[in-house]
XYZ file of C-alpha atoms in Angstrom:
423
model
C 29.091 0.347 12.026
C 26.603 -2.192 13.495
C 23.495 -0.838 11.303
C 20.858 -2.518 13.982
C 21.926 -0.281 16.510
C 23.101 2.977 15.978
C 21.495 5.738 15.807
C 21.493 7.007 13.035
C 18.795 4.296 11.948
C 15.972 6.815 13.251
C 18.083 9.473 10.085
C 16.818 6.602 7.439
C 13.301 5.467 9.317
C 12.382 9.404 9.350
C 13.263 10.032 5.575
C 11.777 6.704 4.304
C 8.838 7.678 5.640
C 8.789 10.979 4.817
C 9.367 9.874 1.084
C 6.567 7.638 1.291
C 3.798 10.046 2.666
C 4.667 12.144 -0.247
C 4.255 9.985 -2.827
C 0.976 8.097 -1.124
C -0.148 11.504 -1.631
C -0.467 11.332 -5.631
C -2.064 7.799 -5.402
C -5.147 9.592 -5.435
C -5.096 13.223 -6.144
C -5.576 13.660 -9.644
C -9.533 12.035 -8.305
C -10.142 15.524 -7.205
C -9.532 17.159 -10.565
C -11.003 14.449 -12.745
C -14.220 16.927 -13.791
C -11.355 19.758 -14.323
C -9.337 17.174 -16.651
C -12.180 16.408 -18.960
C -13.112 20.544 -19.037
C -9.660 21.489 -19.776
C -8.543 18.753 -22.165
C -11.847 18.004 -23.363
C -12.045 14.404 -22.472
C -14.534 11.271 -21.532
C -14.653 9.851 -18.182
C -13.231 6.527 -19.884
C -10.792 8.259 -20.323
C -10.508 9.487 -17.041
C -10.829 5.906 -16.144
C -8.031 4.912 -18.483
C -5.489 7.043 -16.574
C -6.652 5.988 -13.228
C -5.880 2.519 -14.348
C -2.366 2.945 -16.034
C -0.980 3.976 -12.830
C -1.825 0.702 -10.757
C -1.960 -1.722 -12.950
C 1.956 -0.855 -13.123
C 2.266 -1.056 -9.841
C 0.556 -3.987 -9.751
C 2.784 -5.457 -12.398
C 5.999 -4.620 -11.362
C 5.364 -5.635 -8.022
C 7.268 -9.117 -8.261
C 10.168 -7.533 -11.079
C 10.567 -5.622 -8.338
C 11.496 -7.745 -5.261
C 13.628 -9.668 -7.647
C 15.612 -6.798 -8.480
C 15.879 -5.654 -5.350
C 16.901 -8.880 -3.437
C 19.370 -8.470 -5.812
C 21.296 -5.496 -5.832
C 19.917 -3.682 -2.672
C 16.381 -1.971 -1.863
C 18.118 1.458 -1.861
C 19.096 1.797 -5.120
C 15.674 1.358 -6.820
C 13.472 3.292 -3.755
C 15.859 6.505 -4.824
C 15.349 6.078 -8.171
C 11.328 4.984 -7.597
C 11.354 8.940 -5.989
C 12.849 10.495 -8.348
C 10.389 9.237 -11.827
C 7.712 9.238 -9.373
C 8.524 13.183 -8.659
C 9.359 13.696 -12.965
C 6.022 11.605 -13.590
C 4.055 14.304 -11.132
C 6.080 17.641 -13.135
C 4.683 16.137 -16.042
C 1.251 15.735 -15.313
C 1.518 19.794 -14.612
C 2.677 20.491 -17.254
C 1.159 18.202 -19.503
C -0.426 19.640 -22.754
C -2.439 16.905 -23.483
C -4.709 13.876 -22.415
C -1.527 12.037 -24.261
C 0.688 13.954 -21.707
C -0.588 13.211 -18.544
C -1.235 9.729 -19.791
C 2.302 8.923 -19.794
C 2.948 10.878 -16.498
C 0.338 8.763 -14.566
C 2.771 5.247 -16.157
C 5.409 6.994 -14.575
C 4.151 7.939 -11.472
C 3.258 4.348 -10.687
C 5.939 2.826 -11.787
C 7.841 5.032 -9.631
C 5.059 4.730 -6.726
C 6.206 0.420 -7.328
C 9.356 0.532 -6.410
C 8.788 2.299 -2.552
C 6.497 -0.145 -0.521
C 8.575 -3.253 -1.673
C 12.037 -2.063 -0.875
C 10.285 0.535 2.335
C 9.584 -3.056 4.046
C 13.680 -4.507 2.671
C 15.633 -1.288 4.442
C 13.553 -1.385 7.666
C 14.703 -5.441 8.107
C 18.379 -3.985 6.971
C 18.665 -1.513 9.441
C 16.004 -2.936 12.629
C 15.784 -5.568 14.621
C 12.209 -8.287 14.379
C 11.208 -6.617 17.638
C 11.562 -3.083 16.029
C 10.289 -3.993 12.823
C 6.304 -4.660 13.801
C 5.751 -1.833 15.813
C 7.695 0.590 13.117
C 6.083 -1.220 10.125
C 2.605 -0.388 11.454
C 4.247 3.706 12.265
C 4.878 3.054 8.030
C 1.141 1.471 7.606
C -0.057 4.829 9.653
C 1.610 7.272 7.269
C 0.474 5.379 4.252
C -3.037 6.237 6.001
C -1.957 10.128 6.333
C -1.096 10.049 2.939
C -4.517 9.340 2.174
C -6.150 12.115 3.856
C -3.606 14.497 2.988
C -4.435 14.086 -0.323
C -8.348 15.170 0.169
C -9.869 17.928 1.953
C -6.068 19.761 2.729
C -5.013 19.228 -1.672
C -8.467 19.625 -2.158
C -8.746 23.549 -0.607
C -5.090 24.238 -1.844
C -5.567 23.532 -5.424
C -9.500 25.741 -5.346
C -6.839 28.292 -4.071
C -4.358 27.715 -7.325
C -5.270 25.733 -9.639
C -4.044 22.318 -9.608
C -1.052 22.663 -11.172
C 0.572 24.546 -8.894
C -0.512 22.225 -6.335
C 1.163 19.195 -8.414
C 4.491 20.928 -10.070
C 5.353 21.339 -6.186
C 4.964 18.104 -5.140
C 6.585 16.915 -7.642
C 9.817 19.110 -7.000
C 9.637 17.840 -2.843
C 10.019 13.955 -4.318
C 12.505 15.169 -6.980
C 14.479 17.054 -4.044
C 13.994 13.237 -1.383
C 15.265 11.063 -3.998
C 18.028 13.409 -3.510
C 18.256 13.394 0.029
C 17.054 9.548 0.284
C 20.566 9.345 -1.460
C 22.704 11.344 0.904
C 20.891 9.439 3.551
C 21.387 5.402 2.081
C 23.940 4.702 0.221
C 27.116 8.317 0.623
C 26.611 9.347 4.597
C 26.351 5.233 5.726
C 30.005 5.067 3.299
C 31.733 7.489 5.095
C 30.013 5.961 8.624
C 31.227 2.615 7.614
C 34.605 3.893 6.649
C 34.913 5.806 10.118
C 34.612 2.369 11.299
C 37.115 0.546 12.671
C 35.635 -2.486 12.941
C 34.672 -2.344 9.816
C 37.372 -2.901 7.308
C 37.919 -6.178 9.692
C 37.019 -9.235 7.964
C 33.754 -10.897 9.158
C 35.015 -14.895 8.634
C 31.533 -15.387 6.075
C 31.862 -16.913 3.180
C 29.628 -14.781 0.250
C 26.152 -16.957 -0.669
C 26.330 -18.561 -4.307
C 23.498 -16.306 -5.533
C 19.923 -18.527 -6.934
C 18.600 -18.383 -9.911
C 15.539 -16.232 -10.409
C 13.920 -18.695 -11.553
C 13.884 -21.538 -9.036
C 13.933 -18.090 -6.630
C 10.312 -17.705 -8.269
C 9.253 -21.497 -8.492
C 9.740 -21.643 -4.742
C 7.356 -18.822 -4.033
C 5.284 -19.887 -5.797
C 4.270 -23.603 -4.359
C 4.892 -22.474 -0.591
C 1.806 -21.965 1.741
C 3.164 -19.236 3.557
C 3.928 -16.776 0.475
C -0.005 -17.694 -0.728
C -1.134 -16.757 2.925
C 0.519 -13.342 2.697
C -1.149 -13.196 -1.262
C -4.834 -14.404 -0.114
C -4.041 -11.936 3.057
C -3.502 -8.896 1.406
C -6.193 -9.648 -1.672
C -8.614 -9.524 1.161
C -7.317 -6.375 2.935
C -6.583 -4.237 1.068
C -8.101 -4.482 -2.189
C -11.783 -4.363 -1.041
C -10.709 -1.631 0.466
C -8.998 0.176 -2.054
C -11.006 -0.898 -4.448
C -14.114 0.110 -3.003
C -13.515 3.580 -1.391
C -11.612 4.417 -4.486
C -14.425 3.945 -6.772
C -18.011 3.256 -5.495
C -17.878 4.185 -2.380
C -18.862 8.221 -2.828
C -22.120 6.875 -5.430
C -22.561 4.395 -3.197
C -23.888 7.107 0.184
C -24.836 10.014 -2.803
C -27.917 6.831 -4.739
C -28.118 4.491 -1.237
C -28.212 7.532 1.709
C -28.947 10.573 -1.176
C -26.208 12.346 -0.149
C -25.014 15.328 -0.842
C -21.240 15.030 -2.990
C -19.383 16.567 -0.306
C -21.299 14.685 2.752
C -20.706 11.195 1.101
C -17.063 11.306 0.704
C -16.822 12.096 4.371
C -17.817 8.248 3.986
C -14.089 8.098 2.675
C -12.540 10.447 5.504
C -13.912 7.403 8.325
C -12.150 4.381 6.352
C -9.128 6.431 6.652
C -9.198 6.966 10.591
C -9.775 3.258 10.903
C -6.901 2.585 8.099
C -5.146 5.164 11.353
C -5.822 3.653 14.116
C -5.689 -0.237 12.479
C -1.721 -0.117 11.671
C -0.952 1.042 14.967
C -3.238 -1.430 17.499
C -2.533 -3.817 15.793
C 1.268 -3.610 15.497
C 1.055 -3.294 19.096
C -1.461 -6.079 19.625
C 0.645 -8.240 17.925
C 4.192 -6.974 20.350
C 1.254 -7.372 23.147
C 0.662 -10.894 21.995
C 3.615 -11.922 20.381
C 1.034 -13.378 17.752
C 0.952 -12.260 13.878
C -1.870 -14.715 13.732
C -4.324 -14.469 15.907
C -5.174 -10.976 15.828
C -4.578 -11.125 11.953
C -7.135 -13.446 11.627
C -9.850 -11.814 13.827
C -8.762 -8.667 12.128
C -10.295 -10.712 8.952
C -12.604 -11.919 10.641
C -13.942 -8.616 11.321
C -14.067 -6.920 8.869
C -15.566 -9.893 6.567
C -18.491 -9.346 8.945
C -18.528 -5.912 7.960
C -18.908 -6.294 3.990
C -21.197 -9.202 5.422
C -23.530 -6.252 6.833
C -24.403 -4.628 3.220
C -26.086 -8.026 2.856
C -27.929 -8.663 5.440
C -29.102 -5.130 5.458
C -29.902 -5.331 1.003
C -27.296 -3.003 0.150
C -28.973 -0.571 3.071
C -27.500 -0.828 6.747
C -28.882 1.766 9.445
C -26.909 5.031 8.788
C -24.844 4.809 12.389
C -24.556 1.037 11.918
C -22.739 2.231 8.459
C -20.595 5.306 10.318
C -19.333 1.655 11.615
C -18.907 -0.929 9.641
C -16.872 1.887 6.947
C -14.390 2.681 10.691
C -13.765 -1.222 10.939
C -13.310 -2.060 7.127
C -10.933 0.644 7.155
C -9.368 -0.357 10.088
C -8.493 -3.845 8.336
C -6.474 -1.739 5.979
C -4.310 -0.340 8.205
C -3.856 -4.064 9.857
C -2.879 -5.266 6.432
C 0.373 -3.757 7.690
C 0.959 -7.322 9.119
C 0.900 -9.314 6.692
C 4.666 -7.789 5.514
C 5.894 -8.724 9.276
C 4.768 -12.132 8.457
C 6.913 -12.213 5.275
C 10.092 -10.933 7.697
C 9.964 -13.304 10.343
C 8.462 -16.943 7.916
C 11.383 -15.758 5.011
C 14.713 -15.421 4.696
C 16.820 -11.370 4.292
C 17.119 -12.656 0.519
C 13.463 -13.524 -0.354
C 11.992 -11.082 1.169
C 11.934 -8.208 -1.250
C 10.289 -10.674 -3.929
C 7.957 -12.232 -1.226
C 6.828 -8.690 -0.548
C 6.172 -7.696 -4.312
C 3.954 -11.306 -4.137
C 1.664 -10.101 -1.125
C 1.394 -6.651 -2.771
C 0.298 -7.607 -6.185
C -2.475 -9.534 -4.114
C -3.848 -6.145 -2.784
C -3.625 -4.273 -6.459
C -4.725 -6.782 -7.810
C -7.878 -7.684 -5.510
C -7.773 -3.003 -6.025
C -7.976 -3.300 -9.754
C -10.825 -6.516 -10.196
C -13.145 -5.220 -7.085
C -14.453 -1.997 -9.192
C -14.940 -3.298 -12.401
C -16.528 -5.963 -11.758
C -18.494 -4.544 -8.616
C -19.500 -1.820 -12.057
C -20.794 -4.608 -14.245
C -23.265 -5.930 -11.399
C -24.730 -2.106 -11.504
C -24.755 -1.868 -14.556
C -26.480 -4.987 -14.974
C -29.499 -3.401 -12.903
C -29.422 -0.566 -13.642
C -33.247 -0.266 -14.164
C -33.870 -1.490 -10.119
C -34.096 0.318 -7.543
C -29.961 2.193 -6.089
C -29.856 -0.573 -3.153
C -30.453 -3.909 -5.806
C -27.035 -3.345 -7.525
C -25.091 -2.464 -5.002
C -26.893 -5.104 -2.846
C -25.637 -7.806 -5.562
C -22.244 -6.500 -6.150
C -21.211 -5.927 -2.427
C -21.081 -10.481 -3.016
C -17.816 -9.516 -4.080
C -16.411 -7.684 -1.542
C -17.549 -10.276 0.687
C -16.258 -13.264 -1.820
C -12.391 -11.440 -1.805
C -12.035 -10.654 1.932
C -13.331 -14.310 2.507
C -10.069 -15.475 0.484
C -8.503 -12.814 2.878
C -9.535 -14.685 5.697
C -8.561 -18.395 4.012
C -5.351 -16.592 4.104
C -5.055 -15.914 7.224
C -5.987 -19.221 8.487
C -2.945 -20.597 6.061
C -0.322 -18.369 8.138
C 2.012 -20.757 9.881
C 3.134 -19.014 12.601
C 5.406 -22.420 13.907
C 7.686 -21.863 11.123
C 7.173 -18.121 11.689
C 8.996 -18.801 15.593
C 11.666 -21.427 13.864
C 13.252 -18.527 11.885
C 12.868 -16.080 14.660
C 15.330 -19.107 16.881
C 17.635 -19.556 13.562
C 18.330 -15.914 13.435
């Protein structure tokens, strides 16, 4: 069976994307019930913060190991195990009798989540041609944004109707079922198709390549300019968006603009709308102009200018401009899917997993660093007017997005073109 020309590849695409959609809803959904958990389990806000950080720390720390293992043993197994682990963790979370079980459950969810994106990139690389891959990765990015969107008002309404345990239990069961379906779609069915294909049993004439030692591979990746370019790109776009939106966006709207919690949460929705637009639009622009670097650098420039606008207006831009800024910052997060287009076009298939993991580590390292550094700045200026703390706090996303722009400039597009010709 020729994977990249078969109709079956669309079944693979749909199944993998649906699983990714459900998993993404569980990255931020627990934030909807923080106050309820504090009440039900009689825990402090710092404990709730630990529940969040343990999930993302597990995610970030496992990206490179998962990339190495996926390159060695294939992405199918890890995607299946990740979906099931995520599902079991979510079910345990919904049944937790105390905060210790909650912590273990979120750790399991973070470990399961860590396997998803890297292996999604690898699976799409195996089943689709490079030109198809660019547009489909944009759709994958849009699917992730839809997952975040689902975890806001729709999931909140469900929790209001039935309490928090039922929705999390249901989603956990769905994820376990996704793992079973993925096994059939990625492992069992392709084996049947290969057996029924008369051309599949013919010798290919290819000589099996000797596997490179892991240490040698990692050393080469860590010294590669193109790999660091993707790391910095993700660091600048993803971390600034996820880090600020997930921690300080709502307090910012409440403290600086006097908005209610409900109205301030609309800022997150605006960012999500930008992300929904950013992923498919930048993929289309990339395909239309046959260039990844130029549209990606432009996206980085706009995001840097947007964060800079917060500094320019002393932390409080006019409200109409605020809406535009959140839209552009969200757009940049959607455009970050181009990071993995660069990876796919610049590295051999045996290296795509580890480099994708390395790049993804950049984004979530930034997402872990920004909230804590931003918070320390706010604490330092806690006696000053609210705009002062945020004004200085915005130096952090400006700095991070500047690093992202440097990453975009460092991308070597000639290297991508040379690899494509070689293929």
